[in-house]
Tab-separated table of C-alpha atoms in Angstrom:
chain	number	residue	atom	x	y	z
A	1	HIS	CA	9.664	-8.129	-0.400
A	2	GLU	CA	13.242	-6.708	-0.823
A	3	LEU	CA	11.966	-3.085	-0.077
A	4	ALA	CA	9.695	-3.948	2.804
A	5	VAL	CA	12.577	-5.681	4.696
A	6	LYS	CA	14.420	-2.418	4.483
A	7	LEU	CA	11.876	-0.731	6.553
A	8	LYS	CA	12.544	0.512	10.113
A	9	SER	CA	10.658	-1.027	13.084
A	10	PRO	CA	8.133	-0.676	13.960
A	11	VAL	CA	6.221	-1.098	10.749
A	12	LEU	CA	2.409	-0.969	10.139
A	13	ASP	CA	1.135	-2.873	7.030
A	14	LEU	CA	-1.935	-0.636	6.320
A	15	GLY	CA	-4.403	-2.943	4.364
A	16	CYS	CA	-2.441	-6.025	5.201
A	17	GLY	CA	-5.136	-8.574	3.863
A	18	ALA	CA	-4.152	-11.965	5.159
A	19	ALA	CA	-0.800	-10.380	6.604
A	20	PRO	CA	1.802	-12.090	4.377
A	21	TYR	CA	4.142	-9.226	4.689
A	22	ILE	CA	3.820	-9.278	8.590
A	23	ARG	CA	5.159	-12.942	8.476
A	24	VAL	CA	7.894	-11.736	6.084
A	25	LEU	CA	8.870	-8.658	8.214
A	26	ARG	CA	8.807	-10.556	11.490
A	27	ASP	CA	10.979	-13.271	9.839
A	28	ASN	CA	13.553	-10.668	9.327
A	29	SER	CA	13.414	-9.525	12.972
A	30	ILE	CA	11.370	-6.386	12.150
A	31	GLU	CA	8.690	-5.589	14.436
A	32	ALA	CA	5.559	-5.462	12.255
A	33	TYR	CA	1.852	-5.150	12.798
A	34	GLY	CA	-1.225	-4.922	10.376
A	35	LEU	CA	-4.408	-2.981	10.074
A	36	GLU	CA	-7.163	-4.587	7.946
A	37	ILE	CA	-11.052	-3.962	7.564
A	38	ASP	CA	-12.734	-6.496	9.853
A	39	ARG	CA	-14.451	-9.044	7.070
A	40	TYR	CA	-15.223	-12.767	7.165
A	41	ALA	CA	-12.797	-13.446	4.506
A	42	ILE	CA	-9.966	-11.811	6.446
A	43	ARG	CA	-10.887	-13.396	9.813
A	44	GLU	CA	-10.900	-16.803	7.959
A	45	HIS	CA	-7.483	-16.364	6.363
A	46	LEU	CA	-5.445	-14.835	9.038
A	47	ALA	CA	-2.972	-17.593	10.133
A	48	ASP	CA	-2.307	-18.212	13.852
A	49	ASP	CA	1.293	-16.914	13.564
A	50	VAL	CA	0.325	-13.604	12.516
A	51	ARG	CA	-3.245	-12.953	13.903
A	52	LYS	CA	-1.996	-11.510	16.993
A	53	PHE	CA	-0.389	-8.783	15.240
A	54	VAL	CA	-3.263	-7.629	13.201
A	55	THR	CA	-5.973	-5.208	14.167
A	56	LEU	CA	-9.283	-5.519	12.591
A	57	TYR	CA	-11.416	-2.425	12.460
A	58	ASP	CA	-14.347	-0.696	10.845
A	59	GLY	CA	-12.427	1.252	8.125
A	60	SER	CA	-13.192	4.571	9.501
A	61	LEU	CA	-10.718	7.514	9.833
A	62	PRO	CA	-8.853	8.727	11.691
A	63	LEU	CA	-6.942	5.564	12.088
A	64	PRO	CA	-6.833	3.956	15.433
A	65	PHE	CA	-3.171	4.955	16.241
A	66	ASP	CA	-1.208	7.890	17.731
A	67	ARG	CA	0.721	10.302	15.930
A	68	ASP	CA	4.206	9.126	14.909
A	69	GLN	CA	3.277	5.611	16.595
A	70	PHE	CA	5.148	3.629	13.635
A	71	GLU	CA	8.530	4.454	12.185
A	72	SER	CA	7.351	3.121	9.073
A	73	ILE	CA	4.185	2.498	7.038
A	74	LEU	CA	3.684	-0.131	4.471
A	75	CYS	CA	0.612	0.522	2.106
A	76	THR	CA	0.737	-1.880	-0.905
A	77	GLU	CA	-2.383	-1.710	-3.332
A	78	VAL	CA	-4.796	-0.058	-0.934
A	79	LEU	CA	-5.321	3.492	-2.137
A	80	GLU	CA	-7.100	2.459	-5.236
A	81	HIS	CA	-9.903	0.872	-3.019
A	82	VAL	CA	-10.273	3.705	-0.729
A	83	GLU	CA	-13.029	6.234	-1.251
A	84	ASP	CA	-11.069	9.153	0.511
A	85	TYR	CA	-7.588	8.388	-0.403
A	86	GLN	CA	-6.272	11.901	0.320
A	87	ALA	CA	-7.570	11.606	3.917
A	88	LEU	CA	-5.861	8.264	4.129
A	89	LEU	CA	-2.527	9.735	2.941
A	90	SER	CA	-2.947	12.490	5.489
A	91	GLU	CA	-3.474	9.730	8.091
A	92	ILE	CA	-0.482	7.779	6.691
A	93	SER	CA	1.833	10.876	7.340
A	94	ARG	CA	0.380	11.472	10.749
A	95	ILE	CA	0.979	7.941	12.121
A	96	ALA	CA	4.543	7.600	10.255
A	97	ARG	CA	7.473	8.894	12.077
A	98	SER	CA	9.885	8.844	9.240
A	99	LEU	CA	8.924	6.700	6.184
A	100	ALA	CA	6.000	5.313	3.844
A	101	LEU	CA	6.381	2.944	1.110
A	102	ILE	CA	3.173	3.047	-0.896
A	103	THR	CA	2.106	1.172	-4.104
A	104	VAL	CA	-0.838	1.392	-6.456
A	105	PRO	CA	-1.653	0.024	-9.915
A	106	ASP	CA	-0.288	2.187	-12.777
A	107	MET	CA	-3.086	2.920	-15.125
A	108	THR	CA	-0.937	3.887	-17.869
A	109	CYS	CA	-0.930	0.064	-18.592
A	110	ILE	CA	-4.452	0.370	-20.050
A	111	VAL	CA	-3.157	2.792	-22.685
A	112	ASN	CA	-0.048	0.792	-23.485
A	113	GLY	CA	-1.930	-2.392	-23.305
A	114	SER	CA	-4.523	-1.220	-25.828
A	115	TYR	CA	-1.969	-0.918	-28.481
A	116	GLN	CA	-1.502	-4.723	-28.041
A	117	GLY	CA	-5.010	-5.735	-27.476
A	118	VAL	CA	-4.189	-6.344	-23.744
A	119	VAL	CA	-5.733	-4.926	-20.616
A	120	PRO	CA	-4.903	-6.410	-17.289
A	121	TRP	CA	-8.333	-7.765	-15.784
A	122	HIS	CA	-7.198	-6.931	-12.213
A	123	LEU	CA	-7.477	-3.149	-13.046
A	124	LEU	CA	-11.143	-3.723	-13.958
A	125	GLU	CA	-12.275	-5.200	-10.735
A	126	SER	CA	-15.139	-3.421	-9.056
A	127	SER	CA	-13.438	-2.820	-6.026
A	128	HIS	CA	-11.058	-0.425	-7.703
A	129	ILE	CA	-12.627	3.083	-7.269
A	130	ASN	CA	-9.538	5.243	-7.971
A	131	PHE	CA	-7.082	5.109	-10.733
A	132	PHE	CA	-3.644	6.575	-10.652
A	133	THR	CA	-0.817	7.520	-12.854
A	134	ALA	CA	2.463	9.044	-11.634
A	135	SER	CA	1.053	12.606	-12.653
A	136	ASN	CA	-1.946	12.548	-10.473
A	137	LEU	CA	-0.538	10.515	-7.364
A	138	GLU	CA	2.847	11.921	-6.988
A	139	PRO	CA	1.818	15.530	-6.289
A	140	LEU	CA	-0.509	14.225	-3.563
A	141	ILE	CA	2.113	12.159	-1.851
A	142	LYS	CA	4.411	15.328	-1.861
A	143	LYS	CA	1.773	17.339	0.009
A	144	TYR	CA	2.483	14.874	2.995
A	145	PHE	CA	6.058	13.871	2.564
A	146	ARG	CA	9.283	15.863	2.062
A	147	ASN	CA	11.379	13.483	0.074
A	148	VAL	CA	9.331	11.380	-2.395
A	149	THR	CA	11.274	8.777	-4.619
A	150	PRO	CA	9.243	7.036	-7.105
A	151	PHE	CA	9.654	3.529	-8.886
A	152	GLN	CA	7.949	0.877	-10.899
A	153	LEU	CA	7.162	-2.631	-9.703
A	154	ALA	CA	6.161	-5.617	-11.900
A	155	HIS	CA	6.413	-4.097	-15.287
A	156	SER	CA	6.683	-6.096	-18.318
A	157	TYR	CA	6.854	-5.909	-22.138
A	158	VAL	CA	4.211	-7.168	-24.484
A	159	ASN	CA	5.336	-7.342	-28.224
A	160	GLY	CA	8.150	-4.838	-27.212
A	161	GLN	CA	5.622	-2.413	-25.760
A	162	PHE	CA	6.198	-1.442	-21.975
A	163	MET	CA	3.353	-2.344	-19.499
A	164	ALA	CA	3.436	-0.644	-16.308
A	165	GLY	CA	2.651	-2.849	-13.335
A	166	SER	CA	2.601	-0.769	-10.139
A	167	LEU	CA	3.735	2.687	-9.252
A	168	GLY	CA	5.749	2.794	-6.039
A	169	TYR	CA	6.846	5.665	-3.764
A	170	LEU	CA	9.374	5.575	-0.939
A	171	ALA	CA	8.155	8.725	1.054
A	172	GLU	CA	10.242	10.241	3.731
A	173	LYS	CA	8.960	12.940	6.194
């Protein structure tokens, strides 16, 4: 949440789910909107206070927004679920005026976890169709953004062994 509330308005939360970040951002006086694939589970879990700020759509590209329509894009834990993630990165760049905050699960935790007999179950969900490490994602983001700052989120240690959580990128145009 600390990084999200530093984003400049207006913000689009791309793949917003039930829109928890929309609430957090708006509670911090940040103009925020969400975009999510129109599914029953999403429609049922959108609370009334955020529903009017979320656009439900069919998941197709191009995204239903104009070039530079949002100052900032928030895209957390989405790219691993999207078939054409490179096209989505291009779209994020197209609709962001200045900044994108992107996170994905860091697949290096599988290797590091294997030494400890641990594999985070979340990574094995069938909806994950792309698997990222810093070496394969960062160059892609740099194709669309001029200044890219990487960071780690939600990492931990198991028996002293580093366990990656998520890769994060603050990407500026």
